[in-house]
mmCIF file of C-alpha atoms in Angstrom:
data_model
loop_
_atom_site.group_PDB
_atom_site.id
_atom_site.type_symbol
_atom_site.label_atom_id
_atom_site.label_comp_id
_atom_site.label_asym_id
_atom_site.label_seq_id
_atom_site.Cartn_x
_atom_site.Cartn_y
_atom_site.Cartn_z
ATOM 1 C CA UNK A 718 -94.602 -40.158 38.214
ATOM 2 C CA UNK A 719 -94.186 -39.625 35.620
ATOM 3 C CA UNK A 720 -91.274 -39.072 33.270
ATOM 4 C CA UNK A 721 -89.474 -40.932 30.869
ATOM 5 C CA UNK A 722 -87.052 -44.958 31.322
ATOM 6 C CA UNK A 723 -83.946 -45.687 30.021
ATOM 7 C CA UNK A 724 -82.516 -48.934 29.992
ATOM 8 C CA UNK A 725 -79.615 -50.436 30.541
ATOM 9 C CA UNK A 726 -77.671 -47.592 32.173
ATOM 10 C CA UNK A 727 -74.900 -49.244 30.727
ATOM 11 C CA UNK A 728 -74.562 -51.434 27.442
ATOM 12 C CA UNK A 729 -71.027 -53.193 26.038
ATOM 13 C CA UNK A 730 -71.387 -54.061 23.252
ATOM 14 C CA UNK A 731 -68.987 -56.934 20.495
ATOM 15 C CA UNK A 732 -68.321 -55.555 17.534
ATOM 16 C CA UNK A 733 -71.218 -57.576 15.212
ATOM 17 C CA UNK A 734 -73.059 -57.141 17.582
ATOM 18 C CA UNK A 735 -77.038 -55.031 17.559
ATOM 19 C CA UNK A 736 -78.870 -53.781 20.238
ATOM 20 C CA UNK A 737 -81.516 -52.508 21.179
ATOM 21 C CA UNK A 738 -81.714 -49.571 23.913
ATOM 22 C CA UNK A 739 -85.301 -49.331 25.484
ATOM 23 C CA UNK A 740 -86.886 -46.079 25.770
ATOM 24 C CA UNK A 741 -90.939 -45.614 27.314
ATOM 25 C CA UNK A 742 -92.480 -42.241 28.198
ATOM 26 C CA UNK A 743 -95.536 -42.082 30.184
ATOM 27 C CA UNK A 744 -96.103 -38.791 30.608
ATOM 28 C CA UNK A 745 -98.795 -39.137 27.353
ATOM 29 C CA UNK A 746 -96.515 -36.912 24.837
ATOM 30 C CA UNK A 747 -97.068 -37.803 21.202
ATOM 31 C CA UNK A 748 -93.370 -36.753 20.056
ATOM 32 C CA UNK A 749 -90.164 -38.646 21.076
ATOM 33 C CA UNK A 750 -86.495 -38.787 20.105
ATOM 34 C CA UNK A 751 -83.178 -40.284 20.144
ATOM 35 C CA UNK A 752 -79.907 -37.866 20.413
ATOM 36 C CA UNK A 753 -76.723 -38.945 20.830
ATOM 37 C CA UNK A 754 -74.403 -36.807 22.720
ATOM 38 C CA UNK A 755 -70.063 -37.372 22.501
ATOM 39 C CA UNK A 756 -67.818 -36.435 25.146
ATOM 40 C CA UNK A 757 -67.603 -32.358 24.506
ATOM 41 C CA UNK A 758 -69.731 -32.118 21.503
ATOM 42 C CA UNK A 759 -73.533 -30.932 21.651
ATOM 43 C CA UNK A 760 -76.713 -33.180 20.930
ATOM 44 C CA UNK A 761 -77.037 -34.900 17.629
ATOM 45 C CA UNK A 762 -80.000 -35.871 16.494
ATOM 46 C CA UNK A 763 -80.547 -39.207 15.380
ATOM 47 C CA UNK A 764 -84.084 -40.781 15.042
ATOM 48 C CA UNK A 765 -87.520 -38.738 16.008
ATOM 49 C CA UNK A 766 -90.842 -39.939 16.568
ATOM 50 C CA UNK A 767 -94.737 -37.246 15.998
ATOM 51 C CA UNK A 768 -97.366 -39.767 16.185
ATOM 52 C CA UNK A 769 -97.518 -43.820 16.792
ATOM 53 C CA UNK A 770 -96.677 -45.965 12.843
ATOM 54 C CA UNK A 771 -94.112 -43.088 12.176
ATOM 55 C CA UNK A 772 -91.081 -41.600 12.584
ATOM 56 C CA UNK A 773 -88.284 -39.332 10.460
ATOM 57 C CA UNK A 774 -84.906 -40.133 10.392
ATOM 58 C CA UNK A 775 -82.492 -37.486 11.832
ATOM 59 C CA UNK A 776 -78.820 -36.046 11.099
ATOM 60 C CA UNK A 777 -77.228 -39.017 11.572
ATOM 61 C CA UNK A 778 -79.478 -42.187 11.279
ATOM 62 C CA UNK A 779 -76.828 -44.117 9.327
ATOM 63 C CA UNK A 780 -76.022 -47.897 11.250
ATOM 64 C CA UNK A 781 -79.841 -46.934 13.635
ATOM 65 C CA UNK A 782 -83.628 -47.621 13.303
ATOM 66 C CA UNK A 783 -86.452 -46.924 15.427
ATOM 67 C CA UNK A 784 -90.528 -47.825 16.084
ATOM 68 C CA UNK A 785 -92.969 -46.400 17.274
ATOM 69 C CA UNK A 786 -95.699 -49.375 18.099
ATOM 70 C CA UNK A 787 -96.572 -48.017 21.191
ATOM 71 C CA UNK A 788 -96.730 -44.436 22.080
ATOM 72 C CA UNK A 789 -95.707 -45.015 25.264
ATOM 73 C CA UNK A 790 -92.619 -46.538 23.933
ATOM 74 C CA UNK A 791 -89.250 -45.937 20.814
ATOM 75 C CA UNK A 792 -86.484 -47.998 21.009
ATOM 76 C CA UNK A 793 -83.265 -47.552 19.027
ATOM 77 C CA UNK A 794 -80.990 -50.168 18.012
ATOM 78 C CA UNK A 795 -77.739 -49.850 16.892
ATOM 79 C CA UNK A 796 -77.262 -52.442 14.244
ATOM 80 C CA UNK A 797 -73.772 -54.088 13.625
ATOM 81 C CA UNK A 798 -73.425 -50.751 9.903
ATOM 82 C CA UNK A 799 -73.519 -48.539 12.815
ATOM 83 C CA UNK A 800 -69.461 -47.232 12.405
ATOM 84 C CA UNK A 801 -68.715 -45.474 15.804
ATOM 85 C CA UNK A 802 -71.501 -46.701 18.711
ATOM 86 C CA UNK A 803 -69.578 -45.817 21.247
ATOM 87 C CA UNK A 804 -71.183 -42.537 23.425
ATOM 88 C CA UNK A 805 -73.954 -41.539 25.293
ATOM 89 C CA UNK A 806 -78.036 -41.741 23.629
ATOM 90 C CA UNK A 807 -80.083 -39.818 25.244
ATOM 91 C CA UNK A 808 -83.761 -40.154 24.564
ATOM 92 C CA UNK A 809 -87.278 -37.647 25.152
ATOM 93 C CA UNK A 810 -90.404 -36.714 25.143
ATOM 94 C CA UNK A 811 -91.993 -33.359 23.987
ATOM 95 C CA UNK A 812 -95.418 -32.554 25.489
ATOM 96 C CA UNK A 813 -97.507 -29.518 24.907
ATOM 97 C CA UNK A 814 -98.346 -26.964 28.122
ATOM 98 C CA UNK A 815 -100.066 -24.493 25.249
ATOM 99 C CA UNK A 816 -100.593 -24.010 22.603
ATOM 100 C CA UNK A 817 -96.777 -23.473 20.795
ATOM 101 C CA UNK A 818 -95.771 -23.401 24.459
ATOM 102 C CA UNK A 819 -94.432 -27.478 23.898
ATOM 103 C CA UNK A 820 -91.290 -28.413 25.964
ATOM 104 C CA UNK A 821 -88.356 -31.702 25.636
ATOM 105 C CA UNK A 822 -87.699 -33.214 28.313
ATOM 106 C CA UNK A 823 -85.134 -36.334 28.898
ATOM 107 C CA UNK A 824 -84.673 -39.416 30.279
ATOM 108 C CA UNK A 825 -81.806 -40.583 32.324
ATOM 109 C CA UNK A 826 -79.936 -41.649 28.886
ATOM 110 C CA UNK A 827 -77.440 -44.595 28.608
ATOM 111 C CA UNK A 828 -74.123 -45.351 27.825
ATOM 112 C CA UNK A 829 -72.972 -47.510 25.038
ATOM 113 C CA UNK A 830 -70.135 -49.365 24.834
ATOM 114 C CA UNK A 831 -68.376 -51.128 21.971
ATOM 115 C CA UNK A 832 -65.912 -53.746 22.954
ATOM 116 C CA UNK B 986 -78.195 -24.844 8.216
ATOM 117 C CA UNK B 987 -80.575 -23.553 11.856
ATOM 118 C CA UNK B 988 -76.721 -23.234 13.516
ATOM 119 C CA UNK B 989 -76.540 -22.161 17.453
ATOM 120 C CA UNK B 990 -73.787 -20.444 19.198
ATOM 121 C CA UNK B 991 -72.395 -20.839 22.128
ATOM 122 C CA UNK B 992 -68.693 -20.249 23.801
ATOM 123 C CA UNK B 993 -67.891 -23.790 24.803
ATOM 124 C CA UNK B 994 -66.191 -21.531 28.455
ATOM 125 C CA UNK B 995 -64.962 -22.872 30.207
ATOM 126 C CA UNK B 996 -66.839 -19.909 31.881
ATOM 127 C CA UNK B 997 -65.176 -19.075 35.320
ATOM 128 C CA UNK B 998 -67.089 -17.336 38.233
ATOM 129 C CA UNK B 999 -67.001 -16.924 41.785
ATOM 130 C CA UNK B 1000 -69.413 -18.638 44.374
ATOM 131 C CA UNK B 1001 -72.068 -15.716 45.157
ATOM 132 C CA UNK B 1002 -71.320 -14.014 41.406
ATOM 133 C CA UNK B 1003 -73.846 -13.307 38.716
ATOM 134 C CA UNK B 1004 -72.385 -15.955 35.842
ATOM 135 C CA UNK B 1005 -74.126 -14.908 31.715
ATOM 136 C CA UNK B 1006 -74.489 -17.611 30.023
ATOM 137 C CA UNK B 1007 -75.488 -15.983 26.484
ATOM 138 C CA UNK B 1008 -76.457 -17.507 22.588
ATOM 139 C CA UNK B 1009 -76.987 -17.175 19.762
ATOM 140 C CA UNK B 1010 -78.288 -18.419 16.618
ATOM 141 C CA UNK B 1011 -79.099 -18.440 13.081
ATOM 142 C CA UNK B 1012 -82.570 -19.121 12.541
ATOM 143 C CA UNK B 1013 -85.024 -16.140 12.341
ATOM 144 C CA UNK B 1014 -87.759 -18.306 12.837
ATOM 145 C CA UNK B 1015 -87.663 -19.224 15.879
ATOM 146 C CA UNK B 1016 -90.170 -19.093 18.117
ATOM 147 C CA UNK B 1017 -89.480 -20.671 21.562
ATOM 148 C CA UNK B 1018 -86.298 -20.540 23.279
ATOM 149 C CA UNK B 1019 -84.905 -23.373 26.392
ATOM 150 C CA UNK B 1020 -81.659 -23.502 28.584
ATOM 151 C CA UNK B 1021 -80.870 -26.629 29.543
ATOM 152 C CA UNK B 1022 -78.703 -27.459 32.861
ATOM 153 C CA UNK B 1023 -76.204 -30.952 32.096
ATOM 154 C CA UNK B 1024 -74.070 -32.462 34.946
ATOM 155 C CA UNK B 1025 -70.879 -34.408 33.860
ATOM 156 C CA UNK B 1026 -72.296 -37.699 33.218
ATOM 157 C CA UNK B 1027 -76.468 -36.359 33.431
ATOM 158 C CA UNK B 1028 -79.213 -35.841 31.520
ATOM 159 C CA UNK B 1029 -79.654 -32.625 30.168
ATOM 160 C CA UNK B 1030 -82.043 -31.113 32.555
ATOM 161 C CA UNK B 1031 -84.982 -28.308 31.789
ATOM 162 C CA UNK B 1032 -84.138 -25.441 33.711
ATOM 163 C CA UNK B 1033 -86.254 -21.291 31.542
ATOM 164 C CA UNK B 1034 -87.692 -21.562 28.506
ATOM 165 C CA UNK B 1035 -88.438 -18.100 27.141
ATOM 166 C CA UNK B 1036 -91.153 -16.673 24.398
ATOM 167 C CA UNK B 1037 -91.286 -13.744 24.101
ATOM 168 C CA UNK B 1038 -88.769 -10.609 23.809
ATOM 169 C CA UNK B 1039 -87.695 -9.352 27.519
ATOM 170 C CA UNK B 1040 -87.168 -11.272 30.687
ATOM 171 C CA UNK B 1041 -88.548 -13.647 32.138
ATOM 172 C CA UNK B 1042 -86.929 -14.535 36.103
ATOM 173 C CA UNK B 1043 -87.537 -17.578 37.737
ATOM 174 C CA UNK B 1044 -85.215 -17.297 40.879
ATOM 175 C CA UNK B 1045 -81.873 -16.911 40.603
ATOM 176 C CA UNK B 1046 -82.417 -17.589 37.399
ATOM 177 C CA UNK B 1047 -82.987 -14.989 34.120
ATOM 178 C CA UNK B 1048 -83.497 -15.338 30.605
ATOM 179 C CA UNK B 1049 -82.982 -12.784 28.322
ATOM 180 C CA UNK B 1050 -84.163 -12.828 24.838
ATOM 181 C CA UNK B 1051 -83.854 -10.826 21.522
ATOM 182 C CA UNK B 1052 -85.439 -11.724 18.731
ATOM 183 C CA UNK B 1053 -84.141 -8.869 16.684
ATOM 184 C CA UNK B 1054 -81.126 -9.685 17.580
ATOM 185 C CA UNK B 1055 -81.438 -13.453 17.486
ATOM 186 C CA UNK B 1056 -79.864 -13.402 20.880
ATOM 187 C CA UNK B 1057 -80.515 -14.899 24.002
ATOM 188 C CA UNK B 1058 -79.305 -15.621 27.704
ATOM 189 C CA UNK B 1059 -78.865 -16.431 30.481
ATOM 190 C CA UNK B 1060 -77.984 -14.802 34.506
ATOM 191 C CA UNK B 1061 -77.461 -16.787 36.899
ATOM 192 C CA UNK B 1062 -77.665 -14.724 40.695
ATOM 193 C CA UNK B 1063 -75.446 -15.984 43.520
ATOM 194 C CA UNK B 1064 -74.044 -18.388 41.383
ATOM 195 C CA UNK B 1065 -73.309 -21.516 43.468
ATOM 196 C CA UNK B 1066 -71.142 -24.328 43.422
ATOM 197 C CA UNK B 1067 -74.576 -26.593 42.002
ATOM 198 C CA UNK B 1068 -74.743 -25.228 40.010
ATOM 199 C CA UNK B 1069 -71.230 -26.344 37.744
ATOM 200 C CA UNK B 1070 -72.755 -27.760 34.269
ATOM 201 C CA UNK B 1071 -73.048 -27.387 31.214
ATOM 202 C CA UNK B 1072 -75.443 -25.362 29.813
ATOM 203 C CA UNK B 1073 -77.343 -25.723 26.488
ATOM 204 C CA UNK B 1074 -79.028 -23.796 25.198
ATOM 205 C CA UNK B 1075 -82.186 -24.555 21.982
ATOM 206 C CA UNK B 1076 -84.063 -23.116 20.141
ATOM 207 C CA UNK B 1077 -86.974 -24.048 18.140
ATOM 208 C CA UNK B 1078 -88.149 -23.239 15.491
ATOM 209 C CA UNK B 1079 -92.556 -22.316 14.828
ATOM 210 C CA UNK B 1080 -94.219 -25.644 14.307
ATOM 211 C CA UNK B 1081 -91.807 -27.334 14.288
ATOM 212 C CA UNK B 1082 -91.042 -30.660 17.203
ATOM 213 C CA UNK B 1083 -87.327 -30.429 16.500
ATOM 214 C CA UNK B 1084 -84.840 -27.614 19.039
ATOM 215 C CA UNK B 1085 -81.454 -26.850 17.446
ATOM 216 C CA UNK B 1086 -79.038 -27.585 20.494
ATOM 217 C CA UNK B 1087 -75.744 -25.370 20.497
ATOM 218 C CA UNK B 1088 -72.987 -27.490 22.173
ATOM 219 C CA UNK B 1089 -72.864 -25.647 25.594
ATOM 220 C CA UNK B 1090 -71.241 -23.374 28.173
ATOM 221 C CA UNK B 1091 -69.015 -25.093 30.316
ATOM 222 C CA UNK B 1092 -70.054 -22.832 34.130
ATOM 223 C CA UNK B 1093 -67.150 -23.584 37.379
ATOM 224 C CA UNK B 1094 -68.076 -21.850 39.920
ATOM 225 C CA UNK B 1095 -65.886 -21.603 42.695
ATOM 226 C CA UNK B 1096 -65.773 -21.366 46.004
#
């Protein structure tokens, strides 16, 4: 089965702790993304990566870090510097169906709660 | 600043009716347009993509694109209670790897 997996599904963190959210895809997609979604809000881009060993900040990168050592994996670390980390975190990847026709698919998400 | 505008709703329609969801966007360079469905507490699911002006039909769903008016819509025929969800519009500029997401329209289909 091809797809995007995220773990854990639910995560609880104490204030001051760093936590890492996992994202893995077996779709052979080059581009991967992390979004944050707050209740009643749209998706906000945290980081994205178009190729291995390269990534770019999105609109709300402060307090987050990522790595892209393998094509399949794009983990997100939520650091203690992120002031309000409680949110729904979504990982996505993008593949090319045809020239110019790239479609983005999402993992199931991780719900992070800071206690 | 690229913007995507959607009426947040909720849009309430009776079962069997046509639901019409609308989206306007500011980036004239947008080349690809996507509609996602998101059930409460779940991740977005891609349901339609459209790349050229006109209509594209897939089952009960029809996407309509008018690039001159910077307008894209999604019609759902024979609406079912299972269609109740938030629908996100996401245009993407040509050559860009990053879609811009609207806040979504909440659709409620009541029996």
